[in-house]
PDB file of C-alpha atoms in Angstrom:
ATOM      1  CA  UNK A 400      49.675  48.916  38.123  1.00 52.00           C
ATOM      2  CA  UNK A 401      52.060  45.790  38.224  1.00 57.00           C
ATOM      3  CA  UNK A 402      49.262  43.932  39.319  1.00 58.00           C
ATOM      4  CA  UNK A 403      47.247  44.982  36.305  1.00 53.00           C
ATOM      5  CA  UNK A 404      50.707  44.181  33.881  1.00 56.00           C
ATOM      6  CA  UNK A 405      50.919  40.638  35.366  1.00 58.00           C
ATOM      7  CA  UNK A 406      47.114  40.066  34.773  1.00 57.00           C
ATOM      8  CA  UNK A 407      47.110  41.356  31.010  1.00 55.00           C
ATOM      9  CA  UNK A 408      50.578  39.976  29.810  1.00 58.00           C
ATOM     10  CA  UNK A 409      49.132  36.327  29.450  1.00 59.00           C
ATOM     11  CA  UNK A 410      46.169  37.728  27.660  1.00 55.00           C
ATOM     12  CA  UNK A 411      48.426  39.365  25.402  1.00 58.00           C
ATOM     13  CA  UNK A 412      50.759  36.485  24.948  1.00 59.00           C
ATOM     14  CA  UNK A 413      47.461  34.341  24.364  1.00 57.00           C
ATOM     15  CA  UNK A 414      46.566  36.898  21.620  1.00 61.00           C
ATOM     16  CA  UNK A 415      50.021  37.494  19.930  1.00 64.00           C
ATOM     17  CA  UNK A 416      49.913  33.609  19.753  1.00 57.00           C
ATOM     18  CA  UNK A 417      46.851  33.237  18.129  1.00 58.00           C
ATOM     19  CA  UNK A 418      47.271  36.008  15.758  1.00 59.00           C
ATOM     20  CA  UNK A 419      50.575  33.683  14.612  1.00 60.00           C
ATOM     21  CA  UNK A 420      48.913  30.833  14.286  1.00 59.00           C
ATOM     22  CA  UNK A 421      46.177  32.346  12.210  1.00 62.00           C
ATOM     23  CA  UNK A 422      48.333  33.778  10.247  1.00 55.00           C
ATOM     24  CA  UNK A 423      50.299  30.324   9.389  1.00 53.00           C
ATOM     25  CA  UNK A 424      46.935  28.691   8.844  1.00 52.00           C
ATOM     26  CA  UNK A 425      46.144  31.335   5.967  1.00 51.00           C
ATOM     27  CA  UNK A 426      49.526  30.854   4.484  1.00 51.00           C
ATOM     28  CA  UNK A 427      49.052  27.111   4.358  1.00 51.00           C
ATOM     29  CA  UNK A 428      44.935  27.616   2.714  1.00 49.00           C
ATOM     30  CA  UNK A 429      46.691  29.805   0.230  1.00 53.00           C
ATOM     31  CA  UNK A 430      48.992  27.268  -0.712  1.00 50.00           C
ATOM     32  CA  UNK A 431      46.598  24.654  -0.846  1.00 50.00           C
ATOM     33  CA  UNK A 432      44.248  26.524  -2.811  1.00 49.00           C
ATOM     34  CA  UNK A 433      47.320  27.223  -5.561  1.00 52.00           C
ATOM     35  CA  UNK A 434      48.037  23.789  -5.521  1.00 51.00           C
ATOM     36  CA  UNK A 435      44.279  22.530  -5.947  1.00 50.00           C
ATOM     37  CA  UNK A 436      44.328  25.260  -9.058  1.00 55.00           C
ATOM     38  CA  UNK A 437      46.949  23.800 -10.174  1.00 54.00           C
ATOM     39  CA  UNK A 438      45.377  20.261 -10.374  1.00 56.00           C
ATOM     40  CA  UNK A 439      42.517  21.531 -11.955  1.00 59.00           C
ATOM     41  CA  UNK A 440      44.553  23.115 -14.854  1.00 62.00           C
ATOM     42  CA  UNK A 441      46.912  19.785 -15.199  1.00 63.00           C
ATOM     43  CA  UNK A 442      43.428  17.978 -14.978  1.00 66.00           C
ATOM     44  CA  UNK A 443      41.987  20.626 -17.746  1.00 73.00           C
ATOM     45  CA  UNK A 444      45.148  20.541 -19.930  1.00 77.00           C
ATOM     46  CA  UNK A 445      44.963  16.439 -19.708  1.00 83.00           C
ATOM     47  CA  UNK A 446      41.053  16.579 -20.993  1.00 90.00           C
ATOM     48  CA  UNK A 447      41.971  18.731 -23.719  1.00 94.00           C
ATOM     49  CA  UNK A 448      44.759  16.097 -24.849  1.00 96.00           C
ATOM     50  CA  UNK A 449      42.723  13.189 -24.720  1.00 96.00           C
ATOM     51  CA  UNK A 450      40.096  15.089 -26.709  1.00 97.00           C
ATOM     52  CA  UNK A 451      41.937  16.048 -29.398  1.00 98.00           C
ATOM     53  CA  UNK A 452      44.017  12.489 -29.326  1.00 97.00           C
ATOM     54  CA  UNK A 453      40.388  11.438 -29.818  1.00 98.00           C
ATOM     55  CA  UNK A 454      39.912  13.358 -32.568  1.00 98.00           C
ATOM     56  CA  UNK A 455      43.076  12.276 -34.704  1.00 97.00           C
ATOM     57  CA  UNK A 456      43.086   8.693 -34.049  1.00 97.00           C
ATOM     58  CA  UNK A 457      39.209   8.563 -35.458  1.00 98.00           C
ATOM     59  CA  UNK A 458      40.028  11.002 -38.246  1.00 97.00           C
ATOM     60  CA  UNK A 459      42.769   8.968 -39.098  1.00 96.00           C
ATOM     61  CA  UNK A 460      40.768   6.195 -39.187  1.00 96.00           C
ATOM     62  CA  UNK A 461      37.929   7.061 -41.135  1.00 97.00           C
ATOM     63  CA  UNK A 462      40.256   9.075 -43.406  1.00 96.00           C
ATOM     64  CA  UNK A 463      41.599   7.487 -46.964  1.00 94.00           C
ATOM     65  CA  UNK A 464      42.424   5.707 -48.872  1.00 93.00           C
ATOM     66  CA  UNK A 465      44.797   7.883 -49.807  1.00 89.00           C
ATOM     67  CA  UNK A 466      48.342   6.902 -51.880  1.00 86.00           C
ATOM     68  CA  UNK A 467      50.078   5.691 -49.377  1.00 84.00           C
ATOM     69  CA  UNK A 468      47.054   3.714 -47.731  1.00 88.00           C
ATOM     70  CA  UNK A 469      46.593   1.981 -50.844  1.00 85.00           C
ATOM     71  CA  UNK A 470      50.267   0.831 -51.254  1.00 81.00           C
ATOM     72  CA  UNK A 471      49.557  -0.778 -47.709  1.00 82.00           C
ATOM     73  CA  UNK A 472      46.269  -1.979 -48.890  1.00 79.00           C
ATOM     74  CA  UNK A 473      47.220  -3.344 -52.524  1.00 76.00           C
ATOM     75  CA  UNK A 474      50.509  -4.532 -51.788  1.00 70.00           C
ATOM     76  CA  UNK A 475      52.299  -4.921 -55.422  1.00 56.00           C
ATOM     77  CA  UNK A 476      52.944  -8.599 -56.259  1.00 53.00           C
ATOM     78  CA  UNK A 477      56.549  -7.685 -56.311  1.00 63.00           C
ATOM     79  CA  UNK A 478      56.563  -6.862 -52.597  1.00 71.00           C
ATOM     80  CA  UNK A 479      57.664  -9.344 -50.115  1.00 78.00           C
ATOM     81  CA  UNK A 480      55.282  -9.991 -47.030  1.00 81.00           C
ATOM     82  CA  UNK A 481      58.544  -7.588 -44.755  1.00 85.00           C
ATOM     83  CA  UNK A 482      58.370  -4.834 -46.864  1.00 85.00           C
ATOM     84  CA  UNK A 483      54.405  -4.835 -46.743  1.00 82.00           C
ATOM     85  CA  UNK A 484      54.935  -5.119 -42.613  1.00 84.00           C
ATOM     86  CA  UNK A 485      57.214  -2.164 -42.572  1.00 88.00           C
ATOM     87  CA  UNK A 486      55.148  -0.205 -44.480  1.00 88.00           C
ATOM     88  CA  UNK A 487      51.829  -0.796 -42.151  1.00 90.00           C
ATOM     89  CA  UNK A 488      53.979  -0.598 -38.860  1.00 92.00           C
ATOM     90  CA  UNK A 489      55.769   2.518 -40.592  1.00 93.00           C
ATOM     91  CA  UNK A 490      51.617   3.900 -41.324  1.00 93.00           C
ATOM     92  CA  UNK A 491      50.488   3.244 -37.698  1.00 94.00           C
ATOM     93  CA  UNK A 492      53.354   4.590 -35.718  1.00 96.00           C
ATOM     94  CA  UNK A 493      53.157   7.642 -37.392  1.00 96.00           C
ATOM     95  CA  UNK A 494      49.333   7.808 -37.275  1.00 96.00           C
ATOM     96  CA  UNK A 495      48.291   5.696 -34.249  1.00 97.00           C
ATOM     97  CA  UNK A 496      50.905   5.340 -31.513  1.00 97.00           C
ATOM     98  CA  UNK A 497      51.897   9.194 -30.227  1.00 98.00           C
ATOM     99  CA  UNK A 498      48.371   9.328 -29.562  1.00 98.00           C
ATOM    100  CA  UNK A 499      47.161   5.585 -27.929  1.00 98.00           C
ATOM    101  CA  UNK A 500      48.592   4.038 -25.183  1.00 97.00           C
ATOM    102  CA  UNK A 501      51.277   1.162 -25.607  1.00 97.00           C
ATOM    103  CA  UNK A 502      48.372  -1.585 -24.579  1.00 97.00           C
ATOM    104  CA  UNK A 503      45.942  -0.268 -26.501  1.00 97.00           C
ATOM    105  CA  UNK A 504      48.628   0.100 -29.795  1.00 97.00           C
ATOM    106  CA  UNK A 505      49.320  -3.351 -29.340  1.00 96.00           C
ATOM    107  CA  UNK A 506      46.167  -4.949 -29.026  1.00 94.00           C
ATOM    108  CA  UNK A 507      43.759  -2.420 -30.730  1.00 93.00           C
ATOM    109  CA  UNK A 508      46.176  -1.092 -33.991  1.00 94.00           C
ATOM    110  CA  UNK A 509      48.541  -3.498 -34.910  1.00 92.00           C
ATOM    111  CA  UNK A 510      47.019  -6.870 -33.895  1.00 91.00           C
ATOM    112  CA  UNK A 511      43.730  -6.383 -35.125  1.00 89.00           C
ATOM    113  CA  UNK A 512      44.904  -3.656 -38.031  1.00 83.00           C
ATOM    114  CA  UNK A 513      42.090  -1.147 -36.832  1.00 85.00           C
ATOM    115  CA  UNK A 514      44.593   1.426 -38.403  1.00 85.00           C
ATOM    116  CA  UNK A 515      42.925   0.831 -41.824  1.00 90.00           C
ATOM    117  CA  UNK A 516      40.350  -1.918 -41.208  1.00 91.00           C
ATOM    118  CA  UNK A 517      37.272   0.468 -42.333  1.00 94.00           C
ATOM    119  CA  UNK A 518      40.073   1.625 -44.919  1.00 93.00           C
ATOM    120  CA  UNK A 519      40.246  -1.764 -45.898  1.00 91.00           C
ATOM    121  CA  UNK A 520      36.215  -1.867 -46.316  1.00 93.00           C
ATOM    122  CA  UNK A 521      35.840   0.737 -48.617  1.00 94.00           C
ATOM    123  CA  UNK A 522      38.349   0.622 -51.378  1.00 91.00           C
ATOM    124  CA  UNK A 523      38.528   0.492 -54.215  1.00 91.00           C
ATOM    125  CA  UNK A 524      35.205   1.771 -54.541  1.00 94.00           C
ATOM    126  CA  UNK A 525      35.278   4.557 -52.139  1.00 96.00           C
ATOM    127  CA  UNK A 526      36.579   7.351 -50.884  1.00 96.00           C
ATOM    128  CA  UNK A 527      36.301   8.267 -47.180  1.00 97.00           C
ATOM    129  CA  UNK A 528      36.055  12.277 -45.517  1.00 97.00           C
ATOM    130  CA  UNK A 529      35.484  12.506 -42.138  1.00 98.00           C
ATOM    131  CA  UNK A 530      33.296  15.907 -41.444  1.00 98.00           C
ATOM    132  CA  UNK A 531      33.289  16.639 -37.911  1.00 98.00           C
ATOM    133  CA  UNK A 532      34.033  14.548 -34.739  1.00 98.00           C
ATOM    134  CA  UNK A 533      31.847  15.462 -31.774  1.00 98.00           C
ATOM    135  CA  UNK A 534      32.631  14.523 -28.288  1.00 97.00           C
ATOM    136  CA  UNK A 535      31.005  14.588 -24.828  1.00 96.00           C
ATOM    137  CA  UNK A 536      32.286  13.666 -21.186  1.00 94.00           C
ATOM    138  CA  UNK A 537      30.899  10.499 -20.059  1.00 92.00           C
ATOM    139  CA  UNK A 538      29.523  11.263 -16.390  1.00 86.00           C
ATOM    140  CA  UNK A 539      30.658   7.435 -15.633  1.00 81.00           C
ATOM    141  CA  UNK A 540      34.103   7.969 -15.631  1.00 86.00           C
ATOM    142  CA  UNK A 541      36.655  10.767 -15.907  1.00 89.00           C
ATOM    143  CA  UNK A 542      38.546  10.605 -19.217  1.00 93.00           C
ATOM    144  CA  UNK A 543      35.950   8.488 -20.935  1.00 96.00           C
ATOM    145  CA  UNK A 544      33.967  10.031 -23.938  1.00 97.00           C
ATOM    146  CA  UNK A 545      30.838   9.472 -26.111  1.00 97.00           C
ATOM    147  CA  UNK A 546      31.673  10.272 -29.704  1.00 98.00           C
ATOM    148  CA  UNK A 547      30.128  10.690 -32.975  1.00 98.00           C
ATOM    149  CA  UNK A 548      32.171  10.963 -35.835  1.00 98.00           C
ATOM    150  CA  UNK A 549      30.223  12.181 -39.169  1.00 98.00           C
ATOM    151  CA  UNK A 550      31.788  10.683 -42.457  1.00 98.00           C
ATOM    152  CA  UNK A 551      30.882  11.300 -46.097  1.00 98.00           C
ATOM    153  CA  UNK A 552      32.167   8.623 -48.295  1.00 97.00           C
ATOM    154  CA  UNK A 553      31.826   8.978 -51.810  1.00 97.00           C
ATOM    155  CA  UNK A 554      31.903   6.462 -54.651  1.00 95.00           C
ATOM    156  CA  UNK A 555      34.748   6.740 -56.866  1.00 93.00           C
ATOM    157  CA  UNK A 556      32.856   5.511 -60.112  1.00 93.00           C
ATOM    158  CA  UNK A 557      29.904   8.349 -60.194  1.00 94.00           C
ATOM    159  CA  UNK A 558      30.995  10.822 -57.459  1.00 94.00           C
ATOM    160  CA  UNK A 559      28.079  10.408 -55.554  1.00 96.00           C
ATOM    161  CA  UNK A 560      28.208  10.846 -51.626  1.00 97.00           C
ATOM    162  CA  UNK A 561      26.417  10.130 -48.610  1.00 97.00           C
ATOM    163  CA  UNK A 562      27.185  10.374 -45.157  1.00 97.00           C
ATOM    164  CA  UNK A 563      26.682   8.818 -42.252  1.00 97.00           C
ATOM    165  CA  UNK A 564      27.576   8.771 -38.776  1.00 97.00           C
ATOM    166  CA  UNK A 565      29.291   6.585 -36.519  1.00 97.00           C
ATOM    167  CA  UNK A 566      28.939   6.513 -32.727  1.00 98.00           C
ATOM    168  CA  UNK A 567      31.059   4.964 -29.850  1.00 97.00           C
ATOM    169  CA  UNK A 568      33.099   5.443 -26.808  1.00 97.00           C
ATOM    170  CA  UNK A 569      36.687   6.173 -25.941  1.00 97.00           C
ATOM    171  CA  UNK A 570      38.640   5.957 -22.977  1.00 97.00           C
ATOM    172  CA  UNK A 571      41.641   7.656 -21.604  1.00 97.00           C
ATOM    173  CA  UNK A 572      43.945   7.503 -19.272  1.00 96.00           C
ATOM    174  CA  UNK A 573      45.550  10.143 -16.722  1.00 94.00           C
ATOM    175  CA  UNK A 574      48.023  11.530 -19.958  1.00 95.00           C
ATOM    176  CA  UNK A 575      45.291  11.955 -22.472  1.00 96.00           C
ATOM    177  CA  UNK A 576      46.246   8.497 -24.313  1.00 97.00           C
ATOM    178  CA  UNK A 577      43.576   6.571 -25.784  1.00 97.00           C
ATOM    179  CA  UNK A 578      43.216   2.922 -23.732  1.00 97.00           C
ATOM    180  CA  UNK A 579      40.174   1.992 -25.902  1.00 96.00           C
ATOM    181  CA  UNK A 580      37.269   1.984 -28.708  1.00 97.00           C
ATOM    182  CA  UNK A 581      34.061   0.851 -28.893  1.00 96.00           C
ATOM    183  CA  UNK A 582      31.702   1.646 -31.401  1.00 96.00           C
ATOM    184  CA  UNK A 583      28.636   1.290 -31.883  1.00 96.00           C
ATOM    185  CA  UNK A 584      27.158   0.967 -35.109  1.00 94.00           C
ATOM    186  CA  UNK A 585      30.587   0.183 -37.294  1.00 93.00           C
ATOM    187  CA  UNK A 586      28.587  -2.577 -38.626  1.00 95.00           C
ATOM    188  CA  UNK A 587      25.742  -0.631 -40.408  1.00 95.00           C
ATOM    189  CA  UNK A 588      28.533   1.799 -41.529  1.00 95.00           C
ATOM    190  CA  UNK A 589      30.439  -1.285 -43.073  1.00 94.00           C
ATOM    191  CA  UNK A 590      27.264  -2.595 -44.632  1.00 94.00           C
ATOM    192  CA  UNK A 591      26.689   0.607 -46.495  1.00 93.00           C
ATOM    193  CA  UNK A 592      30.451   0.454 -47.942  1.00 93.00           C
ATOM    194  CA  UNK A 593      29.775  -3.056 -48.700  1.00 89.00           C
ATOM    195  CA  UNK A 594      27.041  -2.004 -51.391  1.00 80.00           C
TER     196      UNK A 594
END
């Protein structure tokens, strides 16, 4: 009987130990599970950001003129060249820069005015409405999207509308801010304005 005590008792160690270590190693697959879950919501929760970032910065840009964009556009004669600067950095911090990165704010809204540059295109004589933005992952990158952003602009003169969409791509980075846009066809869509 002691014989058989000494021969089991390292089998049993062998087992208690295994059953420990198992046990750690189901701890640690539960915790790595949680914390892959919990990447996958921050990475959901960052794709819905960047979506609807998307969404304002091209409805804000296809949106107007409205009061105050016109003040920016038709600066009165009485305003200085500072006051007209405030007033457009005033419009595009509000509008643009929560929403883009700081790169892209500097080189894509305020240096090249893309805050109201199809703004710009279409008064006096029109009126733009954007109707729905669409947007679709881009397989070639995470946080890049295709988009297509329907706009009915409407001549101020005889009310009649058209509409027409305008396709591109935006990028984002790892916080849902824009880093870029590229469209597409802007140029057809400017040539229609123009006539």
């Amino acid at each position: 009987m002691i014989k058989m005590k000494k021969f089991f008792l390292p089998f049993m160690m062998l087992g208690i130990l295994l059953l420990a270590v198992g046990c750690a190693n189901s701890e640690e697959t539960d915790t790595s599970s949680n914390s892959s879950e919990s990447n996958q919501n921050e990475s959901s929760d960052n794709s819905k950001e960047a979506q609807e970032n998307i969404k304002i910065v091209l409805e804000n840009t296809f949106t107007g003129p409205d009061d105050e964009q016109q003040e920016i556009i038709f600066r009165g004669e009485d305003e200085g060249i500072e006051e007209f600067a405030d007033k457009l950095s005033e419009y595009q911090e509000e509008n643009f820069k929560p929403y883009v990165s700081e790169r892209y704010y500097e080189n894509g809204i305020v240096k090249t005015n893309g805050a109201i540059g199809f703004l710009v295109v279409a008064s006096p004589k029109y009126i733009l409405n954007v109707d729905e933005v669409t947007l679709e992952d881009r397989e070639a990158k995470e946080g890049d999207y295709n988009f297509n952003v329907s706009i009915t602009y409407t001549n101020k003169e005889n009310d009649k509308s058209e509409t027409m969409n305008v396709e591109g791509t935006a990028s984002t980075n790892e916080e849902g801010k824009i880093t870029s846009i590229r469209y597409l066809n802007d140029e057809e869509f400017r040539k229609a304005l123009e006539n």
